[in-house]
Short mmCIF file of C-alpha atoms and ligand atoms in Angstrom, two decimals:
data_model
loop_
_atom_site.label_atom_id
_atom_site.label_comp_id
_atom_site.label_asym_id
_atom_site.label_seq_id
_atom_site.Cartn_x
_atom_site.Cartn_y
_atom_site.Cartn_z
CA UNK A 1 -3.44 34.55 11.84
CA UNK A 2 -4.57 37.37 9.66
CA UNK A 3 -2.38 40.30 11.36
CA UNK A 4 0.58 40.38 13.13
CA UNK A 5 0.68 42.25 16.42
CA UNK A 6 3.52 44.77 15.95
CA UNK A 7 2.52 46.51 19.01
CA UNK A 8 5.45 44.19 20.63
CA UNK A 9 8.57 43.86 19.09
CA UNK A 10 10.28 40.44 19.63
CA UNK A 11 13.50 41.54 19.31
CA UNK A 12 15.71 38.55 17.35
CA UNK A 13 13.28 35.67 18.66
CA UNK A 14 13.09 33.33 16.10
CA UNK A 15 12.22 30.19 17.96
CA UNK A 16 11.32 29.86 21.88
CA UNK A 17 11.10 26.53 23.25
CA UNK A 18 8.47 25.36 26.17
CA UNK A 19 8.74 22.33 28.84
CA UNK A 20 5.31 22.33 29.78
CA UNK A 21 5.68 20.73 33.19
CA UNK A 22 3.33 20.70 35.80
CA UNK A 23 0.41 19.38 34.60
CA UNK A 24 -0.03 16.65 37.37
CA UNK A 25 0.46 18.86 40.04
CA UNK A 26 -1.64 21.62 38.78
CA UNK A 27 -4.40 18.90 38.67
CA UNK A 28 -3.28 17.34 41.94
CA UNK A 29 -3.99 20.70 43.88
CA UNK A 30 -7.42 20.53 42.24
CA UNK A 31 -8.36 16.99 43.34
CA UNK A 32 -8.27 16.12 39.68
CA UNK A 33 -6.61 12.96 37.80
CA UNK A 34 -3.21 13.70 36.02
CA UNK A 35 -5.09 12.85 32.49
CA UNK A 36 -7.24 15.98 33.59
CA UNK A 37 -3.97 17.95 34.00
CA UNK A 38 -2.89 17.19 30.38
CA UNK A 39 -5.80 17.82 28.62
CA UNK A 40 -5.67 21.57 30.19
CA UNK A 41 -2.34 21.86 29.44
CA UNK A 42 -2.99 21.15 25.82
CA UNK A 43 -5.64 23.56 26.18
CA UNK A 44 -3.60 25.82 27.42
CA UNK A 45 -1.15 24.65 24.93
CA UNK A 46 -3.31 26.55 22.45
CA UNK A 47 -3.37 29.44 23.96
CA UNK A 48 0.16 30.19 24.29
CA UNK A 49 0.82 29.23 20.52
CA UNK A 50 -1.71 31.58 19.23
CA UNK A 51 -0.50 34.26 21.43
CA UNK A 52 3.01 33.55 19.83
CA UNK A 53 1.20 33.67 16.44
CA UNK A 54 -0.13 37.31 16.62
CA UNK A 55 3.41 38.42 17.72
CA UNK A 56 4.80 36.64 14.70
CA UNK A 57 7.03 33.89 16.34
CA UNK A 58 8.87 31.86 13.58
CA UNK A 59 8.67 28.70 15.55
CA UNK A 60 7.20 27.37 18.72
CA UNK A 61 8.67 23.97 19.89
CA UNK A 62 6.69 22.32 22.67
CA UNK A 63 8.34 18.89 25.01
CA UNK A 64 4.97 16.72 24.41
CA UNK A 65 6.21 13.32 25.17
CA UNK A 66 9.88 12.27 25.80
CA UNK A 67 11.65 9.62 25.51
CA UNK A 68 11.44 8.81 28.95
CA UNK A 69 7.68 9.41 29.15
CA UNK A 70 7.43 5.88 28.32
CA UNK A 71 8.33 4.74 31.88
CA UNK A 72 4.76 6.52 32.94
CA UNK A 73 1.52 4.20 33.44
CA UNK A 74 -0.04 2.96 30.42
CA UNK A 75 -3.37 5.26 30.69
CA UNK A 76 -1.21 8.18 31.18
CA UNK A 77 0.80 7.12 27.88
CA UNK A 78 -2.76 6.56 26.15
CA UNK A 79 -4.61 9.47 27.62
CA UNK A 80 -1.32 11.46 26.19
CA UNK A 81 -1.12 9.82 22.72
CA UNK A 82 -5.49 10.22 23.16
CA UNK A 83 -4.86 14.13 23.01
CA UNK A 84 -2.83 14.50 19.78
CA UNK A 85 -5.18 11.45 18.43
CA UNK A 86 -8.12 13.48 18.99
CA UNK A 87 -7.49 17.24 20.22
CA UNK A 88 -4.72 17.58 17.94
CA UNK A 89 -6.61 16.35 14.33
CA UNK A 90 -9.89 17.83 15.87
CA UNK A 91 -8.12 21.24 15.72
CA UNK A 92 -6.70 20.94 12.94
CA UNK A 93 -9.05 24.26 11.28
CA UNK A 94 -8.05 25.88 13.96
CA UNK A 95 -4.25 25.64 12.81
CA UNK A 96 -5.27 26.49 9.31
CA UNK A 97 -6.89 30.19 10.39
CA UNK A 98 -3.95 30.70 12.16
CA UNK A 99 -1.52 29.43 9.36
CA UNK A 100 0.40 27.56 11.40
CA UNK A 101 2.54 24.76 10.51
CA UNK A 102 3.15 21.59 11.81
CA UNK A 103 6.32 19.68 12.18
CA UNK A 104 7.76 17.18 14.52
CA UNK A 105 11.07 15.80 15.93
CA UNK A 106 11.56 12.64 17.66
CA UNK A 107 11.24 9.39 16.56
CA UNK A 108 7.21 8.80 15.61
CA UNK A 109 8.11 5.18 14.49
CA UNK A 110 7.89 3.57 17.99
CA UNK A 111 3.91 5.10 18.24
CA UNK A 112 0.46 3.00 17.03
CA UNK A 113 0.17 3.24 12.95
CA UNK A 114 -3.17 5.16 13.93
CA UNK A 115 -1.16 7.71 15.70
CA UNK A 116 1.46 7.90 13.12
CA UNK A 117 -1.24 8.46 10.16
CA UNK A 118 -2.56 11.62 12.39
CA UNK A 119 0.27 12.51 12.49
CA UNK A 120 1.38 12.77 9.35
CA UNK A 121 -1.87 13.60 8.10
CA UNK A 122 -1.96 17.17 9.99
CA UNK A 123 1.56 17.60 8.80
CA UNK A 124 0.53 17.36 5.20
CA UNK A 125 -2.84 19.61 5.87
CA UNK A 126 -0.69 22.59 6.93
CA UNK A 127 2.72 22.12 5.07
CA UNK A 128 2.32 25.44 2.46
CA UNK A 129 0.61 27.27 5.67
CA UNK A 130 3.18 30.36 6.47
CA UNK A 131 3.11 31.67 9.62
CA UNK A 132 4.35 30.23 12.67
CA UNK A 133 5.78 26.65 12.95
CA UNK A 134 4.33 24.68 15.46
CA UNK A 135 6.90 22.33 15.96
CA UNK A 136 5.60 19.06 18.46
CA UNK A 137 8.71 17.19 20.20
CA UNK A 138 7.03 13.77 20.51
CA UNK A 139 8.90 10.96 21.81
CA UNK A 140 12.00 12.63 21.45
CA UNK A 141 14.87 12.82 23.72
CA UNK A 142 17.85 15.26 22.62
CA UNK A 143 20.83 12.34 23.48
CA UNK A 144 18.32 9.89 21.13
CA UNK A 145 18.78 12.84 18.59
CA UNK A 146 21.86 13.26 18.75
CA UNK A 147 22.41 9.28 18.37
CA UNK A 148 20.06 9.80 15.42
CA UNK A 149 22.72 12.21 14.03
CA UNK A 150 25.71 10.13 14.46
CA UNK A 151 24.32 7.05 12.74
CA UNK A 152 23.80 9.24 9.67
CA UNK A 153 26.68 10.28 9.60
CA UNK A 154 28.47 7.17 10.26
CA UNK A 155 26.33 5.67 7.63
CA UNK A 156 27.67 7.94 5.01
CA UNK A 157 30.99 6.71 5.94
CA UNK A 158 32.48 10.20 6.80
CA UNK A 159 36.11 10.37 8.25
CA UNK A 160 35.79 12.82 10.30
CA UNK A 161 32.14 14.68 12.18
CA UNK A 162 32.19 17.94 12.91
CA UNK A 163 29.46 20.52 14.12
CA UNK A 164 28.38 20.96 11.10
CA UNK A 165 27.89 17.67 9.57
CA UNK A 166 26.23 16.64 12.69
CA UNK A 167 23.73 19.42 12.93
CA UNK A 168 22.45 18.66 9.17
CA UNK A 169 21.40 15.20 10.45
CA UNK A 170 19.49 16.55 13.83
CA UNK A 171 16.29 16.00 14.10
CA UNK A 172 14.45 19.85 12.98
CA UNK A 173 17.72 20.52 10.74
CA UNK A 174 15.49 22.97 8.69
CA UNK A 175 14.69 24.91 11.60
CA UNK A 176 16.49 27.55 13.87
CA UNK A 177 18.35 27.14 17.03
CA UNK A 178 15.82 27.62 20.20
CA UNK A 179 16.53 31.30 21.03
CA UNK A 180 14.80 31.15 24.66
CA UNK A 181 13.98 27.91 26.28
CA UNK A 182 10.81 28.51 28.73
CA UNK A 183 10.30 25.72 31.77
CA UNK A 184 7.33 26.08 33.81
CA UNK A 185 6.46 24.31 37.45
CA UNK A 186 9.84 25.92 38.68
CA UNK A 187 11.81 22.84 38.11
CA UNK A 188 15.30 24.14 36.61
CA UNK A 189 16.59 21.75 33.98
CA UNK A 190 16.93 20.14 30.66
CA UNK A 191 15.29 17.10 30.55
CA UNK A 192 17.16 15.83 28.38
CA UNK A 193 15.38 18.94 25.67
CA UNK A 194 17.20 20.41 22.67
CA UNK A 195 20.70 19.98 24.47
CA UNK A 196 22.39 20.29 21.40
CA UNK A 197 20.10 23.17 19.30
CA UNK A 198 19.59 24.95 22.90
CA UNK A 199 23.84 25.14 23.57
CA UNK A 200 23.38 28.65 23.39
CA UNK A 201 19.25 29.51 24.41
CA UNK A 202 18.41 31.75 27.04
CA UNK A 203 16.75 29.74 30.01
CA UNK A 204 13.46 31.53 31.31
CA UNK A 205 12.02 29.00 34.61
CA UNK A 206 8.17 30.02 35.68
CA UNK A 207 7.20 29.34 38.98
CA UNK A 208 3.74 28.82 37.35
CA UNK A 209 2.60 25.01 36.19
CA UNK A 210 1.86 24.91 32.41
CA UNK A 211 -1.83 24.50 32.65
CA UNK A 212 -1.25 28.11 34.32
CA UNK A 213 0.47 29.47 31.45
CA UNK A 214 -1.36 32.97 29.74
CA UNK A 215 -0.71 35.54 26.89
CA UNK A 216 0.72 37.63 29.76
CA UNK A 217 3.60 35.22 30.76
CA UNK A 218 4.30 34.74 27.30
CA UNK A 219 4.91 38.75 26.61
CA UNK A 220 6.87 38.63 30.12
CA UNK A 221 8.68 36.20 29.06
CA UNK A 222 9.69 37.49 25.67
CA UNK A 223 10.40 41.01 27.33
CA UNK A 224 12.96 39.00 29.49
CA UNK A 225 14.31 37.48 26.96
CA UNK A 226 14.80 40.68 24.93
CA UNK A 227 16.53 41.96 27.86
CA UNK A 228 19.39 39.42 28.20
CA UNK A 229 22.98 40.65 26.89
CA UNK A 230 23.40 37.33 24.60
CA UNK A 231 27.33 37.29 23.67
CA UNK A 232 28.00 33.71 21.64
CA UNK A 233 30.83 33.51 23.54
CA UNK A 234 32.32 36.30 22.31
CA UNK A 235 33.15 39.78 24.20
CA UNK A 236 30.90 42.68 24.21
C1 LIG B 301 4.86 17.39 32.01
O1 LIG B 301 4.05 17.57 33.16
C2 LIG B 301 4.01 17.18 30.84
C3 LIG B 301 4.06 16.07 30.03
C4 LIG B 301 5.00 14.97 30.25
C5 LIG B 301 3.14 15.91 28.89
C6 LIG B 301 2.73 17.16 28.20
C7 LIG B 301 1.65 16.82 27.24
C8 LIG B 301 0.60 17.61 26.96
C9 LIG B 301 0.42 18.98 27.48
C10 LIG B 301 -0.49 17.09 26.07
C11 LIG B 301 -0.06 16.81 24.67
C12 LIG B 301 0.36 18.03 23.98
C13 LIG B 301 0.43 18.20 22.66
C14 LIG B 301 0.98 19.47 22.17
C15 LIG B 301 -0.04 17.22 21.67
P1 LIG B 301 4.05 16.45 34.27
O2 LIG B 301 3.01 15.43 33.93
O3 LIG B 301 5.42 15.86 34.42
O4 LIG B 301 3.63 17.26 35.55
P2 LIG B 301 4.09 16.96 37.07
O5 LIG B 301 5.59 17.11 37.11
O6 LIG B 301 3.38 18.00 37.85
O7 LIG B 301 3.65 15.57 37.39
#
């Protein structure tokens, strides 16, 4: 992304987090297969990153596949792995004009070596790119993170783990907490999404399914968010 929209100011947004739910529904009401519903929402995936781009998000973390996704049909699984196979690598230009980065959390261990190498092939392409950090949660599950975390740490035979210690060994260590965790589909939870990083994000729930998501309902959301009196804890 050559220039930065300043027109909106972001307030202290350094990283907002999406669930993109509602894909099979959106293509249900359509008369569509579910497959159909992901491939918009990946389109529409697009979209809301490079919206986030131009307002100069840090980072953009998006709930591709979870650790529970598994439990789906097989063609669902494969039309899902399909899209970052093909959409993903296919667009990978696309991520260079914009000068995003890639990154990922979750473990990519348990997917085919051919989806792996993509993987870590459009990683490489856009690791010195400097804008916003795309960062893909793919197969992960925040309780498998922190599990991920604790055998670290119990593998470097530590006495005692404490917040900190723990948090260097998350999955996404380099990057910031989730400011402003955005659901769509108006289901209102976790998921089993960033519970640890997101202890302290605003929650923002959409009535809208993802493949419904636009540059408008991004800025809404982001003026929401820049509305809410966040406290830590501590008193005003
Ligand atoms: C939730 O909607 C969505 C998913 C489990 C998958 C999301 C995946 C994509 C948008 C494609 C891959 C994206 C990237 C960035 C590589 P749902 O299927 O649970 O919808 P429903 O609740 O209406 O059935």
């Amino acid at each position: 992304m050559k220039k930065i929209d300043k027109k909106k100011d972001i307030g202290n947004l350094k990283h907002i987090a999406f669930i993109m739910d509602g894909n099979g529904r959106w293509a249900k009401k359509r008369g569509l297969p579910r497959n159909v519903g992901h491939k918009f929402g990946y389109e529409k995936m697009k979209v809301v990153l490079k919206r986030c781009c131009e307002l100069g998000v840090p980072v953009v973390s998006v709930y591709a596949f979870s650790t529970e996704n598994w439990n789906r049909s097989k063609e669902e699984v494969d039309a899902i792995f399909g899209i970052v196979r093909d959409n993903l690598v296919a667009d990978t230009p696309l991520f260079q004009e914009w000068n995003v980065k890639i990154s990922t959390m979750g473990d990519t261990s348990k997917f085919p070596k051919d989806l792996q190498d993509a993987l870590s092939d459009i990683k490489k392409s856009t690791e010195s790119n400097t804008g916003t950090i795309l960062n893909l949660c793919i197969n992960y599950g925040g309780r498998a993170d922190v599990c991920y975390a604790v055998n670290q740490v119990l593998a470097k035979k530590l006495a005692k783990v404490t917040e900190e210690e723990l948090g260097k060994h998350l999955y996404g260590a380099n990057l910031p907490d989730p400011d402003l965790i955005v659901r769509t589909s108006g289901e209102q939870r976790m998921s089993n999404f960033l519970i640890w990083q997101g202890a302290y994000a605003e929650l923002l729930f959409l009535k809208q399914n993802w493949p419904s998501m636009s540059p408008k309902l991004v800025d809404s959301c982001i003026t929401k968010f820049k509305k809410r009196n966040r406290r830590f804890g501590r008193v005003k």
